[in-house]
Coordinates of C-alpha atoms and ligand atoms in Angstrom, one line a residue:
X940 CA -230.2 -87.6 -32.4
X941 CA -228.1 -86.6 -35.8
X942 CA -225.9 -84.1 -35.9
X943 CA -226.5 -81.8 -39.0
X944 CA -224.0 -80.9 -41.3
X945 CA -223.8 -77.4 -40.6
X946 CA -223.5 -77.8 -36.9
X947 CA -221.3 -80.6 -37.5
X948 CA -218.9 -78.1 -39.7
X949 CA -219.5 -75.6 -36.8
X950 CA -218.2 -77.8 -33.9
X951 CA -214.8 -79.0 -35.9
X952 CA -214.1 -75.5 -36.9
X953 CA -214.5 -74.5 -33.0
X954 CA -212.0 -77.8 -32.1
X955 CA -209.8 -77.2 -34.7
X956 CA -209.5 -73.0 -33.3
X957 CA -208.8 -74.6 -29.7
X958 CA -206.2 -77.1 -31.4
X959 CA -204.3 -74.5 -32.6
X960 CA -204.9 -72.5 -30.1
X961 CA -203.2 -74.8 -27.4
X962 CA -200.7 -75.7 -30.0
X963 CA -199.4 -72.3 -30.0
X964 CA -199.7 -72.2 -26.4
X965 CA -197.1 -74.7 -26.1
X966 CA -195.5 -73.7 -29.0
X967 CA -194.5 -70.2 -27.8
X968 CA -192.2 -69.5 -24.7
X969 CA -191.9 -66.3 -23.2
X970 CA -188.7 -68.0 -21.8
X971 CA -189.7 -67.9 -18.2
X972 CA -189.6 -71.4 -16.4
X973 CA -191.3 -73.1 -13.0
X974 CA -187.6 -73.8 -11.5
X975 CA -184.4 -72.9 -12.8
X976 CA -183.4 -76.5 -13.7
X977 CA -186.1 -76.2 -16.2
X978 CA -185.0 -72.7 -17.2
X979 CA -181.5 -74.2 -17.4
X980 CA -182.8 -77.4 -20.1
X981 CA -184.4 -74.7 -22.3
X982 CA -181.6 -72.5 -22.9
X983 CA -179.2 -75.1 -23.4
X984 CA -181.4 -76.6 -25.9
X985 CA -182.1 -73.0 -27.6
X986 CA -178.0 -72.9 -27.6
X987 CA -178.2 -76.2 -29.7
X988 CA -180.0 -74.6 -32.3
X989 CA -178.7 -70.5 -32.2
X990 CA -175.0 -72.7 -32.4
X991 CA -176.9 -73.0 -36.2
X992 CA -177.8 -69.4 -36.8
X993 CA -175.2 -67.0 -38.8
X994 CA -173.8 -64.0 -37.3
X995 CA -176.0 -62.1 -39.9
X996 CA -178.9 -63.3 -38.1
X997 CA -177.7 -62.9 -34.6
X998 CA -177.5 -59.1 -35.7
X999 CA -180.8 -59.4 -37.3
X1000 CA -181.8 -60.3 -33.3
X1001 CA -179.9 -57.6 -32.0
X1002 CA -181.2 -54.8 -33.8
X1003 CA -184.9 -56.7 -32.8
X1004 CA -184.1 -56.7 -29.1
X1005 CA -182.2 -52.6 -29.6
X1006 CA -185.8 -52.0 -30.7
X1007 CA -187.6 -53.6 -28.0
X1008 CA -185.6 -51.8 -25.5
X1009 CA -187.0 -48.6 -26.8
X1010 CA -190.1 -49.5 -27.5
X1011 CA -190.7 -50.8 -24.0
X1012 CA -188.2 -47.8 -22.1
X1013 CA -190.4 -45.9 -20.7
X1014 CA -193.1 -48.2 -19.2
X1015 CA -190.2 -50.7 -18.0
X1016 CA -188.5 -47.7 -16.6
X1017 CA -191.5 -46.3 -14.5
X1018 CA -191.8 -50.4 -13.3
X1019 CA -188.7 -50.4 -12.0
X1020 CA -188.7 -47.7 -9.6
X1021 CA -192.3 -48.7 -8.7
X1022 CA -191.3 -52.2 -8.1
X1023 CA -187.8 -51.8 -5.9
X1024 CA -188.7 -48.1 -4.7
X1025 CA -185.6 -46.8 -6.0
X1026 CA -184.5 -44.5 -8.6
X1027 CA -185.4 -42.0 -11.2
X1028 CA -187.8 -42.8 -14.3
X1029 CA -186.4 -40.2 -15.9
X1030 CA -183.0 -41.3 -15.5
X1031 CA -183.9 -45.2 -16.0
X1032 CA -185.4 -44.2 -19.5
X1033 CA -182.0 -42.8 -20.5
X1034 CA -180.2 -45.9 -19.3
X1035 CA -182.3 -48.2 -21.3
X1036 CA -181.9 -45.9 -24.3
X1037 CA -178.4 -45.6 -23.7
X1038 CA -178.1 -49.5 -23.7
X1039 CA -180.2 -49.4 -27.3
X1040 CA -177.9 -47.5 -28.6
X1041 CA -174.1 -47.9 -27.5
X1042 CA -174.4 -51.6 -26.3
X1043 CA -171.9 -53.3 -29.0
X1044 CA -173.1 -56.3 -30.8
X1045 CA -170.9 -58.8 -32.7
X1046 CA -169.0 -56.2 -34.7
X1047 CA -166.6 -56.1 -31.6
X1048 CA -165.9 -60.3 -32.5
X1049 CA -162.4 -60.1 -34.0
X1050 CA -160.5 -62.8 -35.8
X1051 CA -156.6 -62.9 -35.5
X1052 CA -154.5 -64.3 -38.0
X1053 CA -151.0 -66.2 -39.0
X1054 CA -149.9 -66.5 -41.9
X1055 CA -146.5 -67.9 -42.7
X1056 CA -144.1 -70.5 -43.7
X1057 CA -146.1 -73.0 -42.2
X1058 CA -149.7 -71.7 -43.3
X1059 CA -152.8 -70.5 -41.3
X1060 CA -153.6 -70.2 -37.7
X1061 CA -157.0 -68.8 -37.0
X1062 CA -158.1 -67.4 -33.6
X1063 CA -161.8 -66.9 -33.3
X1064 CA -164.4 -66.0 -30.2
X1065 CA -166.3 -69.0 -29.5
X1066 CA -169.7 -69.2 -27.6
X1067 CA -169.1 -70.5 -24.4
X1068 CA -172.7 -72.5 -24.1
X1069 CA -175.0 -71.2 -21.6
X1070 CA -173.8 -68.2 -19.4
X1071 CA -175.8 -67.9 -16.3
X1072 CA -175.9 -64.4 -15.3
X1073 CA -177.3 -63.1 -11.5
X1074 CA -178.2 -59.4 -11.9
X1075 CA -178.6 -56.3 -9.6
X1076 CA -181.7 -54.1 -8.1
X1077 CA -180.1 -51.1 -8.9
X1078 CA -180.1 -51.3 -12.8
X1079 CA -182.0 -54.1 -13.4
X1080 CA -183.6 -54.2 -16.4
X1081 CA -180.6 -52.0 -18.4
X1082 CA -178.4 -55.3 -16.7
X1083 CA -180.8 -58.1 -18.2
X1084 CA -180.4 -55.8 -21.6
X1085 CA -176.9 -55.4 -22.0
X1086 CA -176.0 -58.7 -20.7
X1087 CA -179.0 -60.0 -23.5
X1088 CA -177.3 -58.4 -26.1
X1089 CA -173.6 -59.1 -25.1
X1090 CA -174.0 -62.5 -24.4
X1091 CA -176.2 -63.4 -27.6
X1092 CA -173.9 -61.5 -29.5
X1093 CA -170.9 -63.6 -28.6
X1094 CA -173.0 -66.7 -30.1
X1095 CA -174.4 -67.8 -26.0
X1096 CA -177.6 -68.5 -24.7
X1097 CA -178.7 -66.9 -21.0
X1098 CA -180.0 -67.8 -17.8
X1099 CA -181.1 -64.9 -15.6
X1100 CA -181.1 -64.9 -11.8
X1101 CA -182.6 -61.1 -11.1
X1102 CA -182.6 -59.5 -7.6
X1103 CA -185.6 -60.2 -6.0
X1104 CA -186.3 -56.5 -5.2
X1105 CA -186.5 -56.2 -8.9
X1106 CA -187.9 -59.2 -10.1
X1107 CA -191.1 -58.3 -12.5
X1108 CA -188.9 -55.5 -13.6
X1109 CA -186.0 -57.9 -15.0
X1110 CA -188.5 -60.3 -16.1
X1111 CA -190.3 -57.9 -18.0
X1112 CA -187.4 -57.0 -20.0
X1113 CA -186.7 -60.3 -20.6
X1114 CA -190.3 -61.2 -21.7
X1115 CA -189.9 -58.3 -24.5
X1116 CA -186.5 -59.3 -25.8
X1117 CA -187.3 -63.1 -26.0
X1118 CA -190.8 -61.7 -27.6
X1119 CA -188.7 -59.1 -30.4
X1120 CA -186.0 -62.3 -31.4
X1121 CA -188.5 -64.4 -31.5
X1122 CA -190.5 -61.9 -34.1
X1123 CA -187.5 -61.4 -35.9
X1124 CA -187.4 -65.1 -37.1
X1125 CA -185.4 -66.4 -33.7
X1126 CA -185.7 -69.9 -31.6
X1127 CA -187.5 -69.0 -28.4
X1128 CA -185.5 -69.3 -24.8
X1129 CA -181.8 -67.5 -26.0
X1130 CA -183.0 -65.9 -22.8
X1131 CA -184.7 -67.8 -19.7
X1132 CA -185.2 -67.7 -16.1
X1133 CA -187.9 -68.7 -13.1
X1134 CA -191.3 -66.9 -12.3
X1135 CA -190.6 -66.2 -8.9
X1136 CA -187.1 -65.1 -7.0
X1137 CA -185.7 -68.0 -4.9
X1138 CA -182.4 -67.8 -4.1
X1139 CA -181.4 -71.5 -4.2
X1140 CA -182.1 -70.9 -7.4
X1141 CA -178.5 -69.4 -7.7
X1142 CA -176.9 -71.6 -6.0
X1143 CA -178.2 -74.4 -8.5
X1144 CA -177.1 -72.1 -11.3
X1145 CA -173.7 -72.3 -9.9
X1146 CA -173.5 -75.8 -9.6
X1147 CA -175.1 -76.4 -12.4
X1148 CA -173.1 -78.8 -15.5
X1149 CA -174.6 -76.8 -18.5
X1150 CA -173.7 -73.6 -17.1
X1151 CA -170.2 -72.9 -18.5
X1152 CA -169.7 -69.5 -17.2
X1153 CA -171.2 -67.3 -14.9
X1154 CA -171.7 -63.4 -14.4
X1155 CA -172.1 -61.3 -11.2
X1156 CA -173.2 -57.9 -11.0
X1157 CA -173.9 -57.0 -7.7
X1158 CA -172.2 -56.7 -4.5
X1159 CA -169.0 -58.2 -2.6
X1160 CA -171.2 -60.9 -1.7
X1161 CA -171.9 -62.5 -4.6
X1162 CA -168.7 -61.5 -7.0
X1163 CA -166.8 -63.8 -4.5
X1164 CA -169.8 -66.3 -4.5
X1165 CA -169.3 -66.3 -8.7
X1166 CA -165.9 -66.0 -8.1
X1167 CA -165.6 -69.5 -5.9
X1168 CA -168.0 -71.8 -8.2
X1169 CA -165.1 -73.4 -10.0
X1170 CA -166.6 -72.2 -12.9
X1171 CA -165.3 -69.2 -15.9
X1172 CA -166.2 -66.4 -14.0
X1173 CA -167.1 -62.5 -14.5
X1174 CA -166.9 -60.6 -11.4
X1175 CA -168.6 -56.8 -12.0
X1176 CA -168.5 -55.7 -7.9
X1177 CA -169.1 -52.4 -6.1
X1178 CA -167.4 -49.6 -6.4
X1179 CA -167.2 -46.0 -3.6
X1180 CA -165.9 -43.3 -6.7
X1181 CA -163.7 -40.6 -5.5
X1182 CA -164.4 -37.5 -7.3
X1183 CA -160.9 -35.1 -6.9
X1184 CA -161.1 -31.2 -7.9
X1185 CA -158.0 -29.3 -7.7
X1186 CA -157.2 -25.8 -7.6
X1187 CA -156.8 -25.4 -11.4
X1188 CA -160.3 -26.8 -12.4
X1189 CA -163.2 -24.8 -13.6
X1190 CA -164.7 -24.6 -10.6
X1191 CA -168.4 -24.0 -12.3
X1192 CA -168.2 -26.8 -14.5
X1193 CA -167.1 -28.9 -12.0
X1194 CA -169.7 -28.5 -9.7
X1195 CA -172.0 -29.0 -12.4
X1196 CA -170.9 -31.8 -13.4
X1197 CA -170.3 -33.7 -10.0
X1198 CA -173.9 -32.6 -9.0
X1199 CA -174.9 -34.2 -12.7
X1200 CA -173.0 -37.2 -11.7
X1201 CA -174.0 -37.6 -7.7
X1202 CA -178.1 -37.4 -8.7
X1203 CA -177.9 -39.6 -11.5
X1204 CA -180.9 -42.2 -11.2
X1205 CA -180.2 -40.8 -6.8
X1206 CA -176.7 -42.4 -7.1
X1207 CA -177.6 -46.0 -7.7
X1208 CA -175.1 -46.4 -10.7
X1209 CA -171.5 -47.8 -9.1
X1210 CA -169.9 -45.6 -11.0
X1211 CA -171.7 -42.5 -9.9
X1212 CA -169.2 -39.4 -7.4
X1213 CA -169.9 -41.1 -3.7
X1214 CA -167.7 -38.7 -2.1
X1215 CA -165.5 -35.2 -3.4
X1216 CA -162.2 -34.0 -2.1
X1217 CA -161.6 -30.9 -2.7
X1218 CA -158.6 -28.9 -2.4
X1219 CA -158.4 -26.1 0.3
X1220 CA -157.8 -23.5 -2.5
X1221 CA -161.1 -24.2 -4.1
X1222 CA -163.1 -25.9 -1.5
X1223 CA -165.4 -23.2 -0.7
X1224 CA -165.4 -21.8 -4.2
X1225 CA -167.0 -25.3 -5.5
X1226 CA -169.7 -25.3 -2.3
X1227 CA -170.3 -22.0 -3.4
X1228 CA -171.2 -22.8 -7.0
X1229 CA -173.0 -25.7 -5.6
X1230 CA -175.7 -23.8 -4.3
X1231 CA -175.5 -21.8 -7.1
X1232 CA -177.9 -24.4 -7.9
X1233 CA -181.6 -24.8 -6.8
X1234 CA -181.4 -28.4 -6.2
X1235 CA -178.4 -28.4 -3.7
X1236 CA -179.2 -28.7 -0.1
X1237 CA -176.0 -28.3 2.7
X1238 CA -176.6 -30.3 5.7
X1239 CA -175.7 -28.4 8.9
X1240 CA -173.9 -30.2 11.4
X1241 CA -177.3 -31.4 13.3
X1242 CA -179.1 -32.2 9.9
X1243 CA -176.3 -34.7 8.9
X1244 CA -176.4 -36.7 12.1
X1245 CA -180.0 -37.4 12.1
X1246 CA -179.6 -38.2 8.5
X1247 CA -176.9 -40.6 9.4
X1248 CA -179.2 -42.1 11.9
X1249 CA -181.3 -42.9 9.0
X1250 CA -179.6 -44.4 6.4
X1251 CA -176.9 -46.1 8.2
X1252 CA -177.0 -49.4 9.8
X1253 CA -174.2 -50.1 12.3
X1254 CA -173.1 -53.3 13.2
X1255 CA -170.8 -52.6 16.4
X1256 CA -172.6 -49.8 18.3
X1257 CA -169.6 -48.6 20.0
X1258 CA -167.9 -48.0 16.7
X1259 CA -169.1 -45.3 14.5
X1260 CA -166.9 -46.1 11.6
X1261 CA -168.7 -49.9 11.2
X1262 CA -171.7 -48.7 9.2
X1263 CA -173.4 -49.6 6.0
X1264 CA -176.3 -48.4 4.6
X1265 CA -179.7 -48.8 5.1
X1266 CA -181.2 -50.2 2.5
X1267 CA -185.1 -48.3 3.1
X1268 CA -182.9 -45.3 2.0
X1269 CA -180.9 -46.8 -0.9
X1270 CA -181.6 -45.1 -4.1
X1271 CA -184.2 -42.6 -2.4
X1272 CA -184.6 -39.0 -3.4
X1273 CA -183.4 -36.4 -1.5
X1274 CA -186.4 -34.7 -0.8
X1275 CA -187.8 -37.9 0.5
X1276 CA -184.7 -37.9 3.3
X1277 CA -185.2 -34.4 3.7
X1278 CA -189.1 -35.0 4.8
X1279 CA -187.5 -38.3 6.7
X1280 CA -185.8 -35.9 9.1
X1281 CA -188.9 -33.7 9.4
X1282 CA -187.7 -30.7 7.5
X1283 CA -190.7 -29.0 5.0
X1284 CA -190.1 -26.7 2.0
X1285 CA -188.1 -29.1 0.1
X1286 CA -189.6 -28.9 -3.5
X1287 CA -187.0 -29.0 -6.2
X1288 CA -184.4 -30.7 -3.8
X1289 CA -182.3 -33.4 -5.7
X1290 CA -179.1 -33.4 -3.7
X1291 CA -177.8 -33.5 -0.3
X1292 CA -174.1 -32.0 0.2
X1293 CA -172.6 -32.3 4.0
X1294 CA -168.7 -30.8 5.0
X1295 CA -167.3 -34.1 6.2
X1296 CA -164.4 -35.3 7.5
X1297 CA -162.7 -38.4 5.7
X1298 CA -163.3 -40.7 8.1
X1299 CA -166.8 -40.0 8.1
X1300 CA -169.2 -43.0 6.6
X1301 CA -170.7 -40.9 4.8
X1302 CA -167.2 -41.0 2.5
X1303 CA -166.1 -44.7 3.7
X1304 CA -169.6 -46.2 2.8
X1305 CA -171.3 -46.8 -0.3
X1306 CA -174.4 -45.4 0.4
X1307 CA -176.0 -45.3 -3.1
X1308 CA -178.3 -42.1 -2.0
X1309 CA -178.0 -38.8 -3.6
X1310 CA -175.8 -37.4 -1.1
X1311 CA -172.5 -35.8 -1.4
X1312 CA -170.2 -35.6 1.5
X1313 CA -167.6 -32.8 0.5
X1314 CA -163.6 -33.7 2.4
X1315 CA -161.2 -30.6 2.7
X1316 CA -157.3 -31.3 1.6
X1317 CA -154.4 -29.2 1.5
X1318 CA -153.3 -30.0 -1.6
X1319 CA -153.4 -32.4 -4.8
X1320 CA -151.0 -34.4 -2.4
X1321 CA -153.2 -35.2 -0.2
X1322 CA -156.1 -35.4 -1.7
X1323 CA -155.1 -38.2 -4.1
X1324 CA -154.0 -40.2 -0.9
X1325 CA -157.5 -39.8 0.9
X1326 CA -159.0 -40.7 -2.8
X1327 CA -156.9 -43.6 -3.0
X1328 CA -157.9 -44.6 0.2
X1329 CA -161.4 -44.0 0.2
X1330 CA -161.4 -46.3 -3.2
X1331 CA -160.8 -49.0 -1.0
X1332 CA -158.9 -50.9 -3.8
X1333 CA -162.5 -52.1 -5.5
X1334 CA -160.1 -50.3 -8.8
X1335 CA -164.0 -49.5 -10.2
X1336 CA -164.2 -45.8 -11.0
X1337 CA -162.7 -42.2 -10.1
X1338 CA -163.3 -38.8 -11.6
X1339 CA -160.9 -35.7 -11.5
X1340 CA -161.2 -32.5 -12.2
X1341 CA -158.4 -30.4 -13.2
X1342 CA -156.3 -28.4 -16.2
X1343 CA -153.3 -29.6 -14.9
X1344 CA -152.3 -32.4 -17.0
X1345 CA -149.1 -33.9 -14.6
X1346 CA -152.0 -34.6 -11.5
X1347 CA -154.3 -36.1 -14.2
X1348 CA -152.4 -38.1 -15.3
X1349 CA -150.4 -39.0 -11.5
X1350 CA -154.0 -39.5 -10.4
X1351 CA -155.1 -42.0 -13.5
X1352 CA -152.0 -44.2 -12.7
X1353 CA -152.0 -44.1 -9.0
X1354 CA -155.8 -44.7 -8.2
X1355 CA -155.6 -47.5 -10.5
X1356 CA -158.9 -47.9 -11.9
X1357 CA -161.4 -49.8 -14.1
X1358 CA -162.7 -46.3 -15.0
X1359 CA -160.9 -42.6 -14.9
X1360 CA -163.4 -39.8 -15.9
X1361 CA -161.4 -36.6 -16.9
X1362 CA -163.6 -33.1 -16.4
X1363 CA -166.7 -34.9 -16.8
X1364 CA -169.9 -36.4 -15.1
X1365 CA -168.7 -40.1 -13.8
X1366 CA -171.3 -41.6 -16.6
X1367 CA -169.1 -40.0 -19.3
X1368 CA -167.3 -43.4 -18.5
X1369 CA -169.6 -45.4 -19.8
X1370 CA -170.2 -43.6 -22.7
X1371 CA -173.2 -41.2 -21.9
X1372 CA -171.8 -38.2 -23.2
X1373 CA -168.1 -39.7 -23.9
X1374 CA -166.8 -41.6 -26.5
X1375 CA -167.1 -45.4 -26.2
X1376 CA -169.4 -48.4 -25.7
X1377 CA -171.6 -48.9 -22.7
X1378 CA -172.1 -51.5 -20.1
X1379 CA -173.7 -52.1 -16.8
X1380 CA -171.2 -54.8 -15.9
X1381 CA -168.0 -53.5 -15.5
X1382 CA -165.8 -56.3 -14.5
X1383 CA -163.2 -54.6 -11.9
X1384 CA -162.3 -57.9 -9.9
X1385 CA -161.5 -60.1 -12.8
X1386 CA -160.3 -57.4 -15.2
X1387 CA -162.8 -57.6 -18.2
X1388 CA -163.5 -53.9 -17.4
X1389 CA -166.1 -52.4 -19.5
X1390 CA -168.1 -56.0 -20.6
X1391 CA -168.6 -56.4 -24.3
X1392 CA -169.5 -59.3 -26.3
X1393 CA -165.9 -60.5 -26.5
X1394 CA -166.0 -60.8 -23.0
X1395 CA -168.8 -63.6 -23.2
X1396 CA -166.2 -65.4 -25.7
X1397 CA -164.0 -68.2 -25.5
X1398 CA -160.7 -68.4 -27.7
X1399 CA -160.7 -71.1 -30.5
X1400 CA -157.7 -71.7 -32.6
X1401 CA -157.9 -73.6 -36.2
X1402 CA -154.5 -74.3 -37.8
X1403 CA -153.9 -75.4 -41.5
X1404 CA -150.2 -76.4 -42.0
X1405 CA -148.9 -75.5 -45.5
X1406 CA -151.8 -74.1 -47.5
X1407 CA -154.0 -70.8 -47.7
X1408 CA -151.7 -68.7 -47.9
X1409 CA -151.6 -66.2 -50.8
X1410 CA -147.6 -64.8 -50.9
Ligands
NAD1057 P1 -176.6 -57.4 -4.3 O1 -175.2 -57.9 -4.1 O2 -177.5 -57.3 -3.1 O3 -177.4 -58.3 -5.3 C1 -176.8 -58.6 -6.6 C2 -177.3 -60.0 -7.1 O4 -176.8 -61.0 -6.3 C3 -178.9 -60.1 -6.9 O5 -179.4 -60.9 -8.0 C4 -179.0 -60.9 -5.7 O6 -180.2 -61.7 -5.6 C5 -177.8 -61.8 -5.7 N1 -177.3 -62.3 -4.4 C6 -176.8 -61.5 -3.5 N2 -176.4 -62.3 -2.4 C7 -176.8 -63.5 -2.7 C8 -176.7 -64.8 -2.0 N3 -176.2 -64.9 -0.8 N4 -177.1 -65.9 -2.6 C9 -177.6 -65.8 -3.9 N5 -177.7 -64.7 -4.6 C10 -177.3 -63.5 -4.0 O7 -176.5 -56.0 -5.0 P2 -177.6 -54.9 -5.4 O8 -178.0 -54.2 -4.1 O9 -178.6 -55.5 -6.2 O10 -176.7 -53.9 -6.3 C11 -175.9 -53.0 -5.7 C12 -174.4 -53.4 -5.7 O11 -174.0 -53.9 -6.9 C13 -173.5 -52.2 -5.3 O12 -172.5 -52.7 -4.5 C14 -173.0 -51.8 -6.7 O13 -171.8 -51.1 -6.7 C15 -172.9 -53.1 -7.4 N6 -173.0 -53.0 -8.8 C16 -171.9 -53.2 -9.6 C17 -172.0 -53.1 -11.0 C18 -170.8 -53.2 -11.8 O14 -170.9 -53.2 -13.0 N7 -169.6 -53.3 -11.3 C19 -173.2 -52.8 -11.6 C20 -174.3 -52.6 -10.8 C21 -174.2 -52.7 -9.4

């Protein structure tokens, strides 16, 4: 039987569509791999070629990836809390616009020069290669974006190792910043990782030759995992902020402000107010403005131990001091704890505040849950000591409030750390209604503090002996 020419025509037009088809297929990566070796091979190769690219075009991919983040807020946001069951949309969206908007790109890349009798040294931030960077559940896609723009910004390519509790969450950001660079005239796989969470995954990433530096932002756990590779290092731990108000603060504003800070996405952020001292002075003045507002809740005595029950998980029975929270409660809202203990009525409810005594875990543990234990001190005097303590030398975040500038300023020095919010909301500190760029890593253990592209940079020096110079 002949073919005839028109059907002939037809079926090479239809092989040719498939051809191109597949070829596009394979051309196109959304930068998500089988295992992590593979995820590994493609970014270093992508780092091969974005080694090529000039920093006008890496800016050309940030502003494409700035776009993507707020084109994409909203529905990543509302994944996110439906995929780890913790959170608030409404205070995801902001992070993810927040991390559009104040995440710096390579304009913070600064060149230092000498000049002099001898000639020209230059100092520039070099790419490191691939960075391999292990994110957390509690801000998981805002992490992947940040990280994303820091580390391509500083010249890098990026392996991602989400949390498994957030996995489609951290991989759909991924997908849309690999999909906006590549739209924007960029290689595919500046940004990789694996399609499903398995946690030898990590550990390959750690050991791992084309890995030159790695990034933690999670828990003890894994800084000191990250921290033990033998490899550059970027340790961005936990944190138990101390928020101080003394008797010269205004009271209303402050307890505004802490209730702002405490219910912020329900207290996932690690810089967010996990426990307030309050001087005697003002204590019940502040409690009192408190619940001035609608959404403030006190815990009676007999409330707070069946909440306790709850959300704590104690690992020594006979020692209710050795607690740590359960993670079913982590990031819940308040209402939902609330309804956990059987009580009714609690429309509106956004934050939990209990009269506790220092030693209670409620103030030693980093519960992540909107709720506020509230310590009595006699004065600034102690209350910077129980701070300090409480703090327990992670040097992440604390917040004061006060007019009096000598036990501001005694406070900032003493506590020693990465972050000191001044008459605020604790996420003034990263720059969500104070001045200065954002991050979600914020290196305390290794002293980076706030990350920024520099951070992702390694120093290269160029020196030309007896010529460009111009006096
Ligand atoms: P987490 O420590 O449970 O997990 C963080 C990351 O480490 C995840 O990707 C997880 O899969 C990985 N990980 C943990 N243990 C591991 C192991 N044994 N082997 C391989 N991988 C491992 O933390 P989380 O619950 O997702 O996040 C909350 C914690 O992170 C809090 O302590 C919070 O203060 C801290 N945090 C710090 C910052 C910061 O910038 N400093 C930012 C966000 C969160």
């Amino acid at each position: 039987m002949e073919l005839q020419s028109s059907e002939l025509s037809l079926i090479i037009e239809k092989v040719l569509k498939e051809m191109s088809k597949k070829e596009l297929k394979e051309e196109v990566s959304d930068g998500v791999f089988d295992t992590m070796e593979e995820a590994i091979e493609a970014a270093y190769e992508a780092q091969k070629k974005y080694s090529k690219y000039s920093i006008e075009q890496r800016e050309k991919f940030i502003a494409a990836m700035r776009k993507a983040i707020l084109d994409n807020a909203m529905s990543i946001a509302t994944l996110c809390v439906n995929e780890s069951g913790m959170g608030r949309i409404d205070h995801k969206y902001l992070k993810l616009k927040l991390t559009a908007e104040k995440t710096p790109g390579t304009e913070v890349l600064q060149t230092t020069a000498y000049t002099g009798d001898k000639g020209l040294t230059l100092v520039e931030n070099g790419a490191f290669g691939v960075i391999g960077s292990i994110t957390p559940s509690t801000n998981p896609a805002a992490t992947v974006a940040c990280n994303g723009i820091g580390m391509l910004a500083a010249g890098n390519t990026v392996v991602f190792s989400p949390h498994p509790g957030a996995f489609n969450s951290s991989l759909a950001m991924l997908r849309a910043l690999n999909k906006a660079i590549r739209e924007a005239g960029g290689p595919d796989n500046l940004l990789t990782s694996v399609k499903k969470p398995y946690l030898e995954g990590t550990n390959i990433m750690l050991k791992h030759d084309k890995i030159r530096m790695v990034v933690a932002t999670g828990g003890p756990g894994i800084v000191k995992m990250v921290l033990s590779s033998g490899k550059k290092a970027i340790g961005a731990g936990a944190g138990n902020p101390p928020v101080v108000v003394d008797e010269t603060a205004d009271i209303k504003k402050a307890a505004r402000d802490i209730i702002a800070g405490c219910t912020f996405d329900n207290n996932l952020p690690c810089i967010a107010e996990k426990e307030a001292i309050v001087v005697e002075a003002v204590y019940e003045e502040l409690i009192k403005e408190m619940k001035n507002n609608r959404a403030v809740y006190e815990l009676n005595d007999e409330e707070a131990e069946k909440v306790a029950k709850l959300v704590l998980l104690y690992s020594n029975e006979n020692n209710p001091h050795c607690a740590s929270a359960n993670k079913k409660f982590v990031g819940k809202d308040a209402k939902y704890i609330l309804q956990s203990i059987g009580k009714t009525n609690v429309d509106g409810i956004e934050c939990l505040i209990y009269r506790a005594e220092n030693d209670h875990p409620f103030v030693q543990e980093e519960l992540m849950m909107p709720i506020l234990p509230i310590v009595k001190a006699k004065n600034f005097e102690e209350a910077l000591k129980l701070a300090i303590q409480d703090e327990h030398g992670n040097r992440h975040t604390a917040i004061m409030h006060s007019k009096n500038v000598d036990n501001l300023t005694r406070m900032a020095r003493e506590i020693d750390t990465t972050i000191f919010v001044k008459n605020a909301p604790s996420y003034a500190g990263i720059g969500f209604g104070g001045e200065g760029h954002t991050t979600f890593t914020i290196a305390g253990p290794t002293g980076e503090g706030l990350t920024n592209a520099a951070s992702f940079t390694r120093q290269r020096r160029c020196t030309m002996v007896e010529s460009f110079r111009i006096v």
